[in-house]
PDB file of C-alpha atoms in Angstrom:
ATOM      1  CA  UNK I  32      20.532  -9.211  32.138  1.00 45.00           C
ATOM      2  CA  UNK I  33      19.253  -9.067  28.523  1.00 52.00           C
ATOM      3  CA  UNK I  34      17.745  -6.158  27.194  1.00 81.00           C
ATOM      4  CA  UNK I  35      14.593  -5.956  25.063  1.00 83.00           C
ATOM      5  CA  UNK I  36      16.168  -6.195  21.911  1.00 82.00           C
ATOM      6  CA  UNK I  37      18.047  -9.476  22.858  1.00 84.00           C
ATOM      7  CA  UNK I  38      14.642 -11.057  24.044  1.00 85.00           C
ATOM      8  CA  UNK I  39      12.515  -9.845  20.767  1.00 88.00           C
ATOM      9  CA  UNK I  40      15.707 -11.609  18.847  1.00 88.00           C
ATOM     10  CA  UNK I  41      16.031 -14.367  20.840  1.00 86.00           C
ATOM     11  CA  UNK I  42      11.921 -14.954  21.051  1.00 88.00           C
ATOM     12  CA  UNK I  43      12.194 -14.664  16.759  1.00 91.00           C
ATOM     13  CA  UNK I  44      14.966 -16.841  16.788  1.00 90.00           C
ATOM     14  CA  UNK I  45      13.193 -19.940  19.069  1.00 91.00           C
ATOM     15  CA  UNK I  46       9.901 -19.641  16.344  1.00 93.00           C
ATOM     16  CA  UNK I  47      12.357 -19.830  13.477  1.00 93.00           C
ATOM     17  CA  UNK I  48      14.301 -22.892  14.584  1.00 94.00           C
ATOM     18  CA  UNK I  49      11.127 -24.577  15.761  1.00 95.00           C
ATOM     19  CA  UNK I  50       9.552 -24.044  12.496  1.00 95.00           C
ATOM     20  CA  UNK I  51      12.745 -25.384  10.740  1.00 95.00           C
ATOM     21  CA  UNK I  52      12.505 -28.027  12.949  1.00 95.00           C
ATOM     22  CA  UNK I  53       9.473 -29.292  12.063  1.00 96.00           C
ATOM     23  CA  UNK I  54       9.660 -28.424   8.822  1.00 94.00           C
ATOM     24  CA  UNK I  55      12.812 -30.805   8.880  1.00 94.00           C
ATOM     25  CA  UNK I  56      10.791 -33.567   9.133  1.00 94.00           C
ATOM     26  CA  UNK I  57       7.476 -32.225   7.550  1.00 95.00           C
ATOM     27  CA  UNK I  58       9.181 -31.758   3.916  1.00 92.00           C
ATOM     28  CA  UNK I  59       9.868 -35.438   3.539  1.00 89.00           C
ATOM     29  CA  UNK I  60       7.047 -36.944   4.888  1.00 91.00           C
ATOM     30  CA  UNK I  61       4.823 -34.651   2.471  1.00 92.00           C
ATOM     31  CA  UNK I  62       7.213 -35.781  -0.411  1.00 88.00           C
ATOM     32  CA  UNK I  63       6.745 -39.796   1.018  1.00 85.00           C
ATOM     33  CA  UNK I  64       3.261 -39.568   1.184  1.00 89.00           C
ATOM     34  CA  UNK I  65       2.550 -37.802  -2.286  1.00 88.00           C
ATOM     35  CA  UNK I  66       4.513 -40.264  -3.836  1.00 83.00           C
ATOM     36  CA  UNK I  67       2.717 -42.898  -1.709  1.00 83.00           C
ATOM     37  CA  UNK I  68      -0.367 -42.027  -2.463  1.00 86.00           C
ATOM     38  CA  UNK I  69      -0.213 -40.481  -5.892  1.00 81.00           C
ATOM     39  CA  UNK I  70       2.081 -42.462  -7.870  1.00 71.00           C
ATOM     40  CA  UNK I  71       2.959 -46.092  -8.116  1.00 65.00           C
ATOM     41  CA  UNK I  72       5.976 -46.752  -6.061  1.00 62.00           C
ATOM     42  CA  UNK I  73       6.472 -45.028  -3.020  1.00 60.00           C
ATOM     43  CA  UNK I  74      10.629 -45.228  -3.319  1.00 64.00           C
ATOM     44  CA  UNK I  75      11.299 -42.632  -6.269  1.00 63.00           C
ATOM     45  CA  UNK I  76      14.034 -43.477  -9.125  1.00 69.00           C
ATOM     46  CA  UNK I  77      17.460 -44.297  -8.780  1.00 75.00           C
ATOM     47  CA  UNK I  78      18.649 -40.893 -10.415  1.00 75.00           C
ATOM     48  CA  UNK I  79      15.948 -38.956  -8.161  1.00 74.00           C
ATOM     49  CA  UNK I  80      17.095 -40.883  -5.129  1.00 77.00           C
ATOM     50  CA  UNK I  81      20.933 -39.908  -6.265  1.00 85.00           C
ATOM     51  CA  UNK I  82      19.670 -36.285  -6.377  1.00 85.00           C
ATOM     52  CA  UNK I  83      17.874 -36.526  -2.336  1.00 82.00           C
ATOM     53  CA  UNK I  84      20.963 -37.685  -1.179  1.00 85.00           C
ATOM     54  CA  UNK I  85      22.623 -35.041  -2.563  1.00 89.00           C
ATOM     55  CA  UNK I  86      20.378 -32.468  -1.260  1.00 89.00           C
ATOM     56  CA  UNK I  87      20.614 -33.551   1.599  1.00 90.00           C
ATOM     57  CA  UNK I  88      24.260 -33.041   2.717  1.00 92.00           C
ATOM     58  CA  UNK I  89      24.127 -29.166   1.860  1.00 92.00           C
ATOM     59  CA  UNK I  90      20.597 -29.195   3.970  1.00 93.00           C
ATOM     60  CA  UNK I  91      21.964 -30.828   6.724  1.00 94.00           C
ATOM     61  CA  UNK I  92      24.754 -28.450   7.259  1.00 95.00           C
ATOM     62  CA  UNK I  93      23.054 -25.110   6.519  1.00 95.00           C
ATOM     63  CA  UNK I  94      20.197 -26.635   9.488  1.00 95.00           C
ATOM     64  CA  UNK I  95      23.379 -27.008  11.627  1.00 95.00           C
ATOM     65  CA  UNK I  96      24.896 -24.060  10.906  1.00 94.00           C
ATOM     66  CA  UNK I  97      21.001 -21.854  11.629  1.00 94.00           C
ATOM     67  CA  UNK I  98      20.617 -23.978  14.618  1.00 94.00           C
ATOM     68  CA  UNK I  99      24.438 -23.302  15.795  1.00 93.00           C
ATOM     69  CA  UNK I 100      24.746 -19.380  15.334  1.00 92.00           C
ATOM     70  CA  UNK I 101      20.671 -19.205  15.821  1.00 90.00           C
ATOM     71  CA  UNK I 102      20.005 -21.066  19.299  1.00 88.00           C
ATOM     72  CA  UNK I 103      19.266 -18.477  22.342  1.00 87.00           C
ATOM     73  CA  UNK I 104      21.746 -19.236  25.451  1.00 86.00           C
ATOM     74  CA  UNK I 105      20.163 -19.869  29.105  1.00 84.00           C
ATOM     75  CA  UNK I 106      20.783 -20.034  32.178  1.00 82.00           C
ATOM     76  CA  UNK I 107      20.397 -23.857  33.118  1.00 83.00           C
ATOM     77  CA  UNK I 108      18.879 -22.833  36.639  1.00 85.00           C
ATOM     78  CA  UNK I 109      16.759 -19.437  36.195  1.00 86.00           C
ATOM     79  CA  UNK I 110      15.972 -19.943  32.414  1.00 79.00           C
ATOM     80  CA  UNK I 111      17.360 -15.823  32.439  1.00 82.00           C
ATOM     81  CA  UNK I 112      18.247 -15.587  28.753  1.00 82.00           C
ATOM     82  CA  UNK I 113      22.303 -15.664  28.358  1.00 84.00           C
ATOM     83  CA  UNK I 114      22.973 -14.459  25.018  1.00 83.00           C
ATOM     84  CA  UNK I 115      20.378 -14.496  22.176  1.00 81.00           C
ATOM     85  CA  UNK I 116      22.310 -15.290  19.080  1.00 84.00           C
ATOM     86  CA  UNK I 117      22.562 -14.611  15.928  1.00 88.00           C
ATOM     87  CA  UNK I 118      19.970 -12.679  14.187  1.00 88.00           C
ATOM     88  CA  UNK I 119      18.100 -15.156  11.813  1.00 90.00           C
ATOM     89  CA  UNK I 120      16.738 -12.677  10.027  1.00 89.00           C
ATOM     90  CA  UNK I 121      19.527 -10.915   8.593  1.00 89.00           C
ATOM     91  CA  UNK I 122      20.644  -9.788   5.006  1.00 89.00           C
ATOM     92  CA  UNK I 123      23.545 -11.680   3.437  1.00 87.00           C
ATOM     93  CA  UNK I 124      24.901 -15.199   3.811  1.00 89.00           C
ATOM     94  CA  UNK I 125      22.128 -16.294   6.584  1.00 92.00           C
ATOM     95  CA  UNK I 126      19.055 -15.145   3.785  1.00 92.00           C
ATOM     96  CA  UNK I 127      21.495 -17.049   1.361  1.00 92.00           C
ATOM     97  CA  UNK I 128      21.091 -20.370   3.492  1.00 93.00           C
ATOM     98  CA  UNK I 129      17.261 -19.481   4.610  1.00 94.00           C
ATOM     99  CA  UNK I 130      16.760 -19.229   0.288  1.00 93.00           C
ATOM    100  CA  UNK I 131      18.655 -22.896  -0.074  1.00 94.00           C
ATOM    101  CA  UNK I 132      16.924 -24.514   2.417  1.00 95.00           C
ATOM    102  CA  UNK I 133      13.542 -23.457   0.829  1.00 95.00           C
ATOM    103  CA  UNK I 134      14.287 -24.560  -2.767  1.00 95.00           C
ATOM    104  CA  UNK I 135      15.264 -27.551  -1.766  1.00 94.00           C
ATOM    105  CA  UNK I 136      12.168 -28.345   0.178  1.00 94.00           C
ATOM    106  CA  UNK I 137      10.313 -27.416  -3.119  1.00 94.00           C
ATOM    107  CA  UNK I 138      12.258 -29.425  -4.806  1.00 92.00           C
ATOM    108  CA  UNK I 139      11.818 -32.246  -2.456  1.00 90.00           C
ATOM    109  CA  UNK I 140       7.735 -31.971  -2.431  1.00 91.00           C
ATOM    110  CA  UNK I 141       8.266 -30.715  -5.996  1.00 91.00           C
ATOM    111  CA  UNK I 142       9.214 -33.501  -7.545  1.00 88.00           C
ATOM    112  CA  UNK I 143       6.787 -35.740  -5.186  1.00 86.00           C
ATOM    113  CA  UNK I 144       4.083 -34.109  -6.704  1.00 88.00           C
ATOM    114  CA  UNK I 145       4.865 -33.407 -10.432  1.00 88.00           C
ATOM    115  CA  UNK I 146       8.122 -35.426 -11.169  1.00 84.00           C
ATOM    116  CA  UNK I 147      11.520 -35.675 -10.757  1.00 85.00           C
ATOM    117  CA  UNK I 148      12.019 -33.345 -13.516  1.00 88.00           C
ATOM    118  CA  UNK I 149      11.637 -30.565 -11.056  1.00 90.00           C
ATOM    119  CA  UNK I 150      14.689 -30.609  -9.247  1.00 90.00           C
ATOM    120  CA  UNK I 151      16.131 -28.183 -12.450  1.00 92.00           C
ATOM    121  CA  UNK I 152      14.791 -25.693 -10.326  1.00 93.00           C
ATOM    122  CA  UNK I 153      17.741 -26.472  -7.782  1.00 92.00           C
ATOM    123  CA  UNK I 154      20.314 -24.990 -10.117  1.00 92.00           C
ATOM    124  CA  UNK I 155      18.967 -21.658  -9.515  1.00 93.00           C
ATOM    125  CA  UNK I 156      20.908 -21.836  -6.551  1.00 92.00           C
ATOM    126  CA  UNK I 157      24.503 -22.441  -8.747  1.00 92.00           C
ATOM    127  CA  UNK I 158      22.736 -19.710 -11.315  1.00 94.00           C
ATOM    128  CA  UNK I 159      22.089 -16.504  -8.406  1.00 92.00           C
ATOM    129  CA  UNK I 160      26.048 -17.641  -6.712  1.00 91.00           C
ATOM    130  CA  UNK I 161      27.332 -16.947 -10.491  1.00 93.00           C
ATOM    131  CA  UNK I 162      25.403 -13.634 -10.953  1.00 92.00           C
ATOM    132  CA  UNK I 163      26.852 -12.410  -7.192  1.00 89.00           C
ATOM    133  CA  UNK I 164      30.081 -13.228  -7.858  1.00 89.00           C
ATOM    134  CA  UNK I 165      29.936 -11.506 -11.365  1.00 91.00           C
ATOM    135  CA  UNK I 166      28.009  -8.304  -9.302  1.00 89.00           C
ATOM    136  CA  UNK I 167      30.316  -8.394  -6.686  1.00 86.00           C
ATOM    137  CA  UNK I 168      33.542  -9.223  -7.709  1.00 86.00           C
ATOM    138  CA  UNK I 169      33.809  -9.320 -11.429  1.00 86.00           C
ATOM    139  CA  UNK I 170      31.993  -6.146 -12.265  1.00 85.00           C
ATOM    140  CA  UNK I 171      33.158  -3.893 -10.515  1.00 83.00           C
ATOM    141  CA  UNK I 172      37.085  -4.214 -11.840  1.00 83.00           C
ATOM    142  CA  UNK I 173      36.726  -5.932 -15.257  1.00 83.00           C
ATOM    143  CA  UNK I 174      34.174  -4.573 -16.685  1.00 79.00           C
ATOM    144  CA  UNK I 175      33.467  -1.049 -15.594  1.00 73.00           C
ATOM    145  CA  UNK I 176      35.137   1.002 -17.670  1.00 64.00           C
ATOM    146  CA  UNK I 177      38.904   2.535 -17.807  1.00 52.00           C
ATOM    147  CA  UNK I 178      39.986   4.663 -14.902  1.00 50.00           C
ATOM    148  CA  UNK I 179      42.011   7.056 -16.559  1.00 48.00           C
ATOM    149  CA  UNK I 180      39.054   8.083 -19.126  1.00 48.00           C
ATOM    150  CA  UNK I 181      37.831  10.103 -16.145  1.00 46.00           C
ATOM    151  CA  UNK I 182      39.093  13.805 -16.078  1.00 50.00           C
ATOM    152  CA  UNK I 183      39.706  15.696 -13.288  1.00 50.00           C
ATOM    153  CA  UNK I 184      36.625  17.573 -13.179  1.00 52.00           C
ATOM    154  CA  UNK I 185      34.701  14.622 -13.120  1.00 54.00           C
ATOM    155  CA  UNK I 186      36.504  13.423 -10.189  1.00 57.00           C
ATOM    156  CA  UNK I 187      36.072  16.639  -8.048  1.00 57.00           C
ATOM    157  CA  UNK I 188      32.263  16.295  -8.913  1.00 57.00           C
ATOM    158  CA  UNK I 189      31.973  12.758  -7.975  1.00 65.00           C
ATOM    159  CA  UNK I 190      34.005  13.895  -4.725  1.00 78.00           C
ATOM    160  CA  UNK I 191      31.519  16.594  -3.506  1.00 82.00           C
ATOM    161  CA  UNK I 192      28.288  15.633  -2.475  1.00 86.00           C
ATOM    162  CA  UNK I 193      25.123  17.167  -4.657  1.00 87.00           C
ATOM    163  CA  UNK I 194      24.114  20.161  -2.417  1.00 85.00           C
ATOM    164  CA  UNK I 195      27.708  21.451  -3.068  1.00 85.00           C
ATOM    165  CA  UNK I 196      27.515  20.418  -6.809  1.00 87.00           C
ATOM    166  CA  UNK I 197      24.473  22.329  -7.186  1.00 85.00           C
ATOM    167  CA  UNK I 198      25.772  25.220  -4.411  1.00 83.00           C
ATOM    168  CA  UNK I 199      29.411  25.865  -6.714  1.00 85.00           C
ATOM    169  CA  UNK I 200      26.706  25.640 -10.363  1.00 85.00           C
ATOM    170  CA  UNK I 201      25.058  28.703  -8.745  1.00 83.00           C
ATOM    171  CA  UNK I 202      28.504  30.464  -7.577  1.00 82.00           C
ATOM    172  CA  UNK I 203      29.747  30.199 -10.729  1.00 83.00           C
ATOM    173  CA  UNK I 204      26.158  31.774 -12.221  1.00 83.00           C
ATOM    174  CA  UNK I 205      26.722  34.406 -10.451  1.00 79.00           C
ATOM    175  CA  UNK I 206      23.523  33.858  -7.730  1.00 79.00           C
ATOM    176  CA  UNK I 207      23.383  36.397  -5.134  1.00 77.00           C
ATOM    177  CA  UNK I 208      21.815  33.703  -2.755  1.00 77.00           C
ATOM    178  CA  UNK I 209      25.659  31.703  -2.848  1.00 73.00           C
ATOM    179  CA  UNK I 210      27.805  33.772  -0.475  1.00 68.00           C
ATOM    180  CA  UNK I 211      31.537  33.885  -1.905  1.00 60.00           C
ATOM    181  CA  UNK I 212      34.522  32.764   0.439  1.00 54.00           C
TER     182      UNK I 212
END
């Protein structure tokens, strides 16, 4: 039996998919019918078309993969709710293929509706991988400064927590309130 936190996830996760579902299929038609009605050939250029195709492989997976880790288990006879899946709604890599998916349905309507210069905002997606590898990764042991420049004072500080910092200032003013061990 699933408790209420498995429904509530599993009830969030059946709206998400069915809105990805249908916006699946909603994306393209808008971008069809912009071009259809809005400019004069209803197949874009060769280089645009190039770019859709493209597109479409990473979108294609990344709905797979939602739909995969996403989709609520049932029981086939009593519809009693098996396992509710992944959280959709979590920080990290599944917000990282939610934010994907997005752009490139903007870029899909996007480019419909104002031209096909518009799928330069798809290398924002290449851009924000770069700056979390750089925060992440790179940062942190290239470029933050020499180890050994750190004396061991400043290591005992960074060790205590700031209650104690501020209790052993005190202690060492002399403060009647700080009761010496």
């Amino acid at each position: 039996m699933a408790n209420a936190s498995a429904k509530r996830t599993a009830a969030q996760n059946e709206a998400a998919l069915r809105n990805l579902n249908i916006w699946m299929v909603l994306a393209p038609l808008i971008s069809i019918l912009i071009r259809f009605l809005f400019r004069s050939s209803v197949i874009p250029p060769r280089t645009s078309s190039v770019i859709h195709g493209l597109t479409f492989v990473p979108l294609f997976v990344l709905y797979s993969h939602l739909t995969s880790i996403g989709s609520p288990r049932r029981d086939p006879t009593t519809q009693a709710l098996i396992g509710s899946g992944e959280d959709l709604n979590m920080p990290g890599v599944t917000e990282w293929c939610w934010d994907i998916i997005y752009v490139t349905w903007a870029c899909q309507v996007g480019s419909a509706a104002l031209g096909e210069w518009f799928w330069w905002l798809y290398l924002c997606i290449p851009l924000f991988a770069l700056w979390k590898i750089y925060s992440i990764f790179l940062k942190p042991y290239f470029f933050s400064g020499s180890k050994e420049e750190a004396t061991d004072d400043d290591q005992g500080a960074a060790s205590m927590s700031k209650r104690q910092q501020k209790l052993k200032k005190r202690s060492e003013k002399g403060d009647p309130r700080v009761k010496r061990l």
